[in-house]
């Protein structure tokens, strides 16, 4: 199912602006937090790591309680680094996949992304508030899968753009915290305390790794970017 290009462009712009809307942006940000915490699960569990639980909080924050005791010792440090980088990377790349699926007219790519996030979250979220939010997220995924329409395409476009922009905003916020020396607990600060490597260095490595990923995927990403830019120009 597809939607008119002009409507898709409007949906993308709405999603891109939403992170900066005071109340609505914070509420919608919980969905990005779900993707963030699920990112930790996806890179840890396949190597033998265990997720005790995921907690989601009304202020938009979340926690994934990870145990790496069963991960083979030889690769444990690699898995620890992957776990560190996955949180802030997950919303960005999930958003890119959602937007790509919409622009390519793919029905199943958005369904696979939303379904994977929703299912993993449902398995590991333990607090009541988090479960209520995840049930709502899963309802969205089921709606997109079972009742595809022009409306679902526009919603997925908005969600994808929101994930990308909110993910970039979160990364810039971490950069600001590091520059000002704010006393916060991000994934980078937690890793710094555990592995005795400065949080700033972890953050720089995070940027390098994602930069390499962007370079490797530059063909499809540039095609998506050109389509979005062309849509915005046409709309204006």
PDB file of C-alpha atoms in Angstrom, residues 48-234:
ATOM      1  CA  UNK A  48      24.844 -15.784  25.389  1.00  0.00           C
ATOM      2  CA  UNK A  49      24.165 -12.630  27.354  1.00  0.00           C
ATOM      3  CA  UNK A  50      21.098 -12.410  29.543  1.00  0.00           C
ATOM      4  CA  UNK A  51      18.613  -9.589  29.948  1.00  0.00           C
ATOM      5  CA  UNK A  52      17.104  -9.669  33.417  1.00  0.00           C
ATOM      6  CA  UNK A  53      14.523  -7.019  32.634  1.00  0.00           C
ATOM      7  CA  UNK A  54      13.773  -3.779  30.868  1.00  0.00           C
ATOM      8  CA  UNK A  55      12.148  -0.920  32.746  1.00  0.00           C
ATOM      9  CA  UNK A  56      10.463   2.047  31.070  1.00  0.00           C
ATOM     10  CA  UNK A  57       9.638   5.182  33.050  1.00  0.00           C
ATOM     11  CA  UNK A  58       7.078   7.977  32.532  1.00  0.00           C
ATOM     12  CA  UNK A  59       9.850  10.571  32.159  1.00  0.00           C
ATOM     13  CA  UNK A  60      10.955   8.827  28.949  1.00  0.00           C
ATOM     14  CA  UNK A  61      14.009   7.091  30.403  1.00  0.00           C
ATOM     15  CA  UNK A  62      14.636   3.350  30.453  1.00  0.00           C
ATOM     16  CA  UNK A  63      16.990   0.698  31.773  1.00  0.00           C
ATOM     17  CA  UNK A  64      18.076  -2.684  30.427  1.00  0.00           C
ATOM     18  CA  UNK A  65      19.597  -4.931  33.078  1.00  0.00           C
ATOM     19  CA  UNK A  66      22.267  -6.920  31.245  1.00  0.00           C
ATOM     20  CA  UNK A  67      24.362  -9.890  32.400  1.00  0.00           C
ATOM     21  CA  UNK A  68      27.347 -11.043  30.334  1.00  0.00           C
ATOM     22  CA  UNK A  69      28.458 -13.913  32.581  1.00  0.00           C
ATOM     23  CA  UNK A  70      27.562 -16.578  30.017  1.00  0.00           C
ATOM     24  CA  UNK A  71      29.254 -14.811  27.119  1.00  0.00           C
ATOM     25  CA  UNK A  72      32.543 -16.569  26.181  1.00  0.00           C
ATOM     26  CA  UNK A  73      35.401 -14.739  27.864  1.00  0.00           C
ATOM     27  CA  UNK A  74      37.318 -14.293  24.589  1.00  0.00           C
ATOM     28  CA  UNK A  75      34.589 -12.123  23.063  1.00  0.00           C
ATOM     29  CA  UNK A  76      33.071 -10.625  26.200  1.00  0.00           C
ATOM     30  CA  UNK A  77      34.737  -7.241  25.713  1.00  0.00           C
ATOM     31  CA  UNK A  78      33.481  -7.117  22.105  1.00  0.00           C
ATOM     32  CA  UNK A  79      29.927  -7.869  23.236  1.00  0.00           C
ATOM     33  CA  UNK A  80      30.245  -5.244  25.971  1.00  0.00           C
ATOM     34  CA  UNK A  81      31.235  -2.630  23.397  1.00  0.00           C
ATOM     35  CA  UNK A  82      28.433  -3.702  21.048  1.00  0.00           C
ATOM     36  CA  UNK A  83      25.996  -3.428  23.935  1.00  0.00           C
ATOM     37  CA  UNK A  84      27.289   0.068  24.669  1.00  0.00           C
ATOM     38  CA  UNK A  85      26.909   1.276  21.091  1.00  0.00           C
ATOM     39  CA  UNK A  86      23.589  -0.454  20.354  1.00  0.00           C
ATOM     40  CA  UNK A  87      21.392   1.680  22.597  1.00  0.00           C
ATOM     41  CA  UNK A  88      21.838   5.048  20.909  1.00  0.00           C
ATOM     42  CA  UNK A  89      22.249   3.439  17.477  1.00  0.00           C
ATOM     43  CA  UNK A  90      19.005   1.436  17.509  1.00  0.00           C
ATOM     44  CA  UNK A  91      16.450   4.267  17.144  1.00  0.00           C
ATOM     45  CA  UNK A  92      18.515   5.877  14.381  1.00  0.00           C
ATOM     46  CA  UNK A  93      18.807   2.765  12.255  1.00  0.00           C
ATOM     47  CA  UNK A  94      15.251   1.610  13.001  1.00  0.00           C
ATOM     48  CA  UNK A  95      14.044   5.006  11.796  1.00  0.00           C
ATOM     49  CA  UNK A  96      16.147   4.778   8.647  1.00  0.00           C
ATOM     50  CA  UNK A  97      14.676   1.351   7.860  1.00  0.00           C
ATOM     51  CA  UNK A  98      11.120   2.582   8.438  1.00  0.00           C
ATOM     52  CA  UNK A  99      11.582   5.605   6.176  1.00  0.00           C
ATOM     53  CA  UNK A 100      13.305   3.459   3.547  1.00  0.00           C
ATOM     54  CA  UNK A 101      10.433   0.968   3.606  1.00  0.00           C
ATOM     55  CA  UNK A 102       7.873   3.725   3.132  1.00  0.00           C
ATOM     56  CA  UNK A 103       9.732   5.412   0.266  1.00  0.00           C
ATOM     57  CA  UNK A 104      10.377   2.085  -1.482  1.00  0.00           C
ATOM     58  CA  UNK A 105       6.739   1.071  -1.151  1.00  0.00           C
ATOM     59  CA  UNK A 106       7.663  -1.956   0.954  1.00  0.00           C
ATOM     60  CA  UNK A 107       4.959  -3.289   3.245  1.00  0.00           C
ATOM     61  CA  UNK A 108       6.988  -5.884   5.102  1.00  0.00           C
ATOM     62  CA  UNK A 109      10.129  -3.939   6.015  1.00  0.00           C
ATOM     63  CA  UNK A 110       8.230  -1.575   8.373  1.00  0.00           C
ATOM     64  CA  UNK A 111       6.242  -4.514   9.717  1.00  0.00           C
ATOM     65  CA  UNK A 112       9.445  -6.462  10.420  1.00  0.00           C
ATOM     66  CA  UNK A 113      11.084  -3.495  12.184  1.00  0.00           C
ATOM     67  CA  UNK A 114       8.078  -2.580  14.327  1.00  0.00           C
ATOM     68  CA  UNK A 115       7.252  -6.227  15.009  1.00  0.00           C
ATOM     69  CA  UNK A 116      10.783  -7.093  16.109  1.00  0.00           C
ATOM     70  CA  UNK A 117      10.978  -4.112  18.475  1.00  0.00           C
ATOM     71  CA  UNK A 118       7.520  -4.790  19.871  1.00  0.00           C
ATOM     72  CA  UNK A 119       8.039  -8.518  20.382  1.00  0.00           C
ATOM     73  CA  UNK A 120      11.428  -8.212  22.074  1.00  0.00           C
ATOM     74  CA  UNK A 121      10.136  -5.436  24.322  1.00  0.00           C
ATOM     75  CA  UNK A 122       7.112  -7.520  25.292  1.00  0.00           C
ATOM     76  CA  UNK A 123       9.391 -10.395  26.317  1.00  0.00           C
ATOM     77  CA  UNK A 124      11.657  -8.341  28.572  1.00  0.00           C
ATOM     78  CA  UNK A 125       9.772  -5.312  29.896  1.00  0.00           C
ATOM     79  CA  UNK A 126       8.739  -6.014  33.496  1.00  0.00           C
ATOM     80  CA  UNK A 127       7.324  -2.878  35.102  1.00  0.00           C
ATOM     81  CA  UNK A 128       3.621  -2.051  34.714  1.00  0.00           C
ATOM     82  CA  UNK A 129       4.071   1.308  33.042  1.00  0.00           C
ATOM     83  CA  UNK A 130       6.469  -0.222  30.550  1.00  0.00           C
ATOM     84  CA  UNK A 131       4.083  -3.060  29.739  1.00  0.00           C
ATOM     85  CA  UNK A 132       1.248  -0.633  29.059  1.00  0.00           C
ATOM     86  CA  UNK A 133       3.447   1.343  26.676  1.00  0.00           C
ATOM     87  CA  UNK A 134       4.716  -1.794  24.920  1.00  0.00           C
ATOM     88  CA  UNK A 135       1.181  -3.121  24.449  1.00  0.00           C
ATOM     89  CA  UNK A 136       0.351   0.155  22.703  1.00  0.00           C
ATOM     90  CA  UNK A 137       3.464  -0.146  20.542  1.00  0.00           C
ATOM     91  CA  UNK A 138       2.570  -3.745  19.642  1.00  0.00           C
ATOM     92  CA  UNK A 139      -0.954  -2.647  18.757  1.00  0.00           C
ATOM     93  CA  UNK A 140       0.581  -0.185  16.291  1.00  0.00           C
ATOM     94  CA  UNK A 141       2.738  -2.942  14.778  1.00  0.00           C
ATOM     95  CA  UNK A 142      -0.287  -5.256  14.409  1.00  0.00           C
ATOM     96  CA  UNK A 143      -2.331  -2.467  12.831  1.00  0.00           C
ATOM     97  CA  UNK A 144       0.389  -1.818  10.270  1.00  0.00           C
ATOM     98  CA  UNK A 145       0.698  -5.548   9.536  1.00  0.00           C
ATOM     99  CA  UNK A 146      -2.975  -6.508   9.400  1.00  0.00           C
ATOM    100  CA  UNK A 147      -4.703  -3.362   8.136  1.00  0.00           C
ATOM    101  CA  UNK A 148      -2.317  -1.746   5.632  1.00  0.00           C
ATOM    102  CA  UNK A 149      -3.673   1.475   4.192  1.00  0.00           C
ATOM    103  CA  UNK A 150      -2.622   4.955   3.202  1.00  0.00           C
ATOM    104  CA  UNK A 151      -3.023   5.961   6.841  1.00  0.00           C
ATOM    105  CA  UNK A 152      -0.641   3.274   8.116  1.00  0.00           C
ATOM    106  CA  UNK A 153       1.940   4.347   5.535  1.00  0.00           C
ATOM    107  CA  UNK A 154       1.767   7.922   6.774  1.00  0.00           C
ATOM    108  CA  UNK A 155       1.986   6.847  10.432  1.00  0.00           C
ATOM    109  CA  UNK A 156       5.035   4.676   9.714  1.00  0.00           C
ATOM    110  CA  UNK A 157       6.667   7.572   7.832  1.00  0.00           C
ATOM    111  CA  UNK A 158       6.104   9.866  10.813  1.00  0.00           C
ATOM    112  CA  UNK A 159       7.410   7.277  13.287  1.00  0.00           C
ATOM    113  CA  UNK A 160      10.492   6.653  11.165  1.00  0.00           C
ATOM    114  CA  UNK A 161      11.316  10.355  10.866  1.00  0.00           C
ATOM    115  CA  UNK A 162      10.709  10.789  14.589  1.00  0.00           C
ATOM    116  CA  UNK A 163      13.123   7.955  15.428  1.00  0.00           C
ATOM    117  CA  UNK A 164      15.855   9.445  13.232  1.00  0.00           C
ATOM    118  CA  UNK A 165      15.540  13.019  14.489  1.00  0.00           C
ATOM    119  CA  UNK A 166      15.003  12.058  18.123  1.00  0.00           C
ATOM    120  CA  UNK A 167      17.976   9.698  17.898  1.00  0.00           C
ATOM    121  CA  UNK A 168      20.192  12.468  16.527  1.00  0.00           C
ATOM    122  CA  UNK A 169      18.900  14.847  19.196  1.00  0.00           C
ATOM    123  CA  UNK A 170      19.796  12.323  21.903  1.00  0.00           C
ATOM    124  CA  UNK A 171      23.318  11.911  20.520  1.00  0.00           C
ATOM    125  CA  UNK A 172      23.808  15.697  20.449  1.00  0.00           C
ATOM    126  CA  UNK A 173      22.489  15.913  24.004  1.00  0.00           C
ATOM    127  CA  UNK A 174      25.067  13.369  25.147  1.00  0.00           C
ATOM    128  CA  UNK A 175      27.768  15.397  23.397  1.00  0.00           C
ATOM    129  CA  UNK A 176      26.620  18.504  25.272  1.00  0.00           C
ATOM    130  CA  UNK A 177      26.651  16.656  28.590  1.00  0.00           C
ATOM    131  CA  UNK A 178      30.187  15.436  27.945  1.00  0.00           C
ATOM    132  CA  UNK A 179      31.410  18.898  26.965  1.00  0.00           C
ATOM    133  CA  UNK A 180      29.888  20.530  30.052  1.00  0.00           C
ATOM    134  CA  UNK A 181      30.822  17.721  32.446  1.00  0.00           C
ATOM    135  CA  UNK A 182      27.216  17.193  33.515  1.00  0.00           C
ATOM    136  CA  UNK A 183      26.662  14.542  36.176  1.00  0.00           C
ATOM    137  CA  UNK A 184      24.455  12.142  34.226  1.00  0.00           C
ATOM    138  CA  UNK A 185      24.245   8.390  33.711  1.00  0.00           C
ATOM    139  CA  UNK A 186      24.323   7.552  30.013  1.00  0.00           C
ATOM    140  CA  UNK A 187      25.502   4.275  28.484  1.00  0.00           C
ATOM    141  CA  UNK A 188      28.889   5.917  27.914  1.00  0.00           C
ATOM    142  CA  UNK A 189      29.249   6.969  31.541  1.00  0.00           C
ATOM    143  CA  UNK A 190      28.268   3.494  32.755  1.00  0.00           C
ATOM    144  CA  UNK A 191      30.853   1.913  30.443  1.00  0.00           C
ATOM    145  CA  UNK A 192      33.471   4.392  31.654  1.00  0.00           C
ATOM    146  CA  UNK A 193      32.872   3.361  35.258  1.00  0.00           C
ATOM    147  CA  UNK A 194      33.013  -0.354  34.430  1.00  0.00           C
ATOM    148  CA  UNK A 195      35.912  -0.423  31.955  1.00  0.00           C
ATOM    149  CA  UNK A 196      38.014   2.510  33.200  1.00  0.00           C
ATOM    150  CA  UNK A 197      37.952   4.262  29.824  1.00  0.00           C
ATOM    151  CA  UNK A 198      36.716   7.890  29.685  1.00  0.00           C
ATOM    152  CA  UNK A 199      33.118   8.365  28.579  1.00  0.00           C
ATOM    153  CA  UNK A 200      34.251  10.885  25.968  1.00  0.00           C
ATOM    154  CA  UNK A 201      36.462   8.282  24.296  1.00  0.00           C
ATOM    155  CA  UNK A 202      33.577   5.793  24.218  1.00  0.00           C
ATOM    156  CA  UNK A 203      31.405   8.461  22.620  1.00  0.00           C
ATOM    157  CA  UNK A 204      34.021   9.237  19.950  1.00  0.00           C
ATOM    158  CA  UNK A 205      34.317   5.515  19.151  1.00  0.00           C
ATOM    159  CA  UNK A 206      30.522   5.353  18.916  1.00  0.00           C
ATOM    160  CA  UNK A 207      30.568   8.158  16.350  1.00  0.00           C
ATOM    161  CA  UNK A 208      33.357   6.465  14.391  1.00  0.00           C
ATOM    162  CA  UNK A 209      31.566   3.104  14.268  1.00  0.00           C
ATOM    163  CA  UNK A 210      28.299   4.637  13.140  1.00  0.00           C
ATOM    164  CA  UNK A 211      30.151   6.838  10.678  1.00  0.00           C
ATOM    165  CA  UNK A 212      31.689   3.745   9.101  1.00  0.00           C
ATOM    166  CA  UNK A 213      28.243   2.116   8.958  1.00  0.00           C
ATOM    167  CA  UNK A 214      26.839   5.199   7.219  1.00  0.00           C
ATOM    168  CA  UNK A 215      29.722   5.157   4.727  1.00  0.00           C
ATOM    169  CA  UNK A 216      29.164   1.483   3.921  1.00  0.00           C
ATOM    170  CA  UNK A 217      25.450   2.101   3.399  1.00  0.00           C
ATOM    171  CA  UNK A 218      25.940   5.433   1.653  1.00  0.00           C
ATOM    172  CA  UNK A 219      24.302   4.289  -1.618  1.00  0.00           C
ATOM    173  CA  UNK A 220      20.847   3.471  -0.210  1.00  0.00           C
ATOM    174  CA  UNK A 221      21.070   6.294   2.337  1.00  0.00           C
ATOM    175  CA  UNK A 222      21.828   8.907  -0.324  1.00  0.00           C
ATOM    176  CA  UNK A 223      18.936   7.599  -2.428  1.00  0.00           C
ATOM    177  CA  UNK A 224      16.574   7.997   0.537  1.00  0.00           C
ATOM    178  CA  UNK A 225      17.955  11.450   1.298  1.00  0.00           C
ATOM    179  CA  UNK A 226      17.538  12.597  -2.304  1.00  0.00           C
ATOM    180  CA  UNK A 227      13.937  11.364  -2.322  1.00  0.00           C
ATOM    181  CA  UNK A 228      13.148  13.200   0.923  1.00  0.00           C
ATOM    182  CA  UNK A 229      14.790  16.421  -0.285  1.00  0.00           C
ATOM    183  CA  UNK A 230      12.939  16.224  -3.600  1.00  0.00           C
ATOM    184  CA  UNK A 231       9.660  15.712  -1.742  1.00  0.00           C
ATOM    185  CA  UNK A 232      10.252  18.720   0.503  1.00  0.00           C
ATOM    186  CA  UNK A 233      11.177  20.924  -2.476  1.00  0.00           C
ATOM    187  CA  UNK A 234       8.084  19.808  -4.339  1.00  0.00           C
TER     188      UNK A 234
END
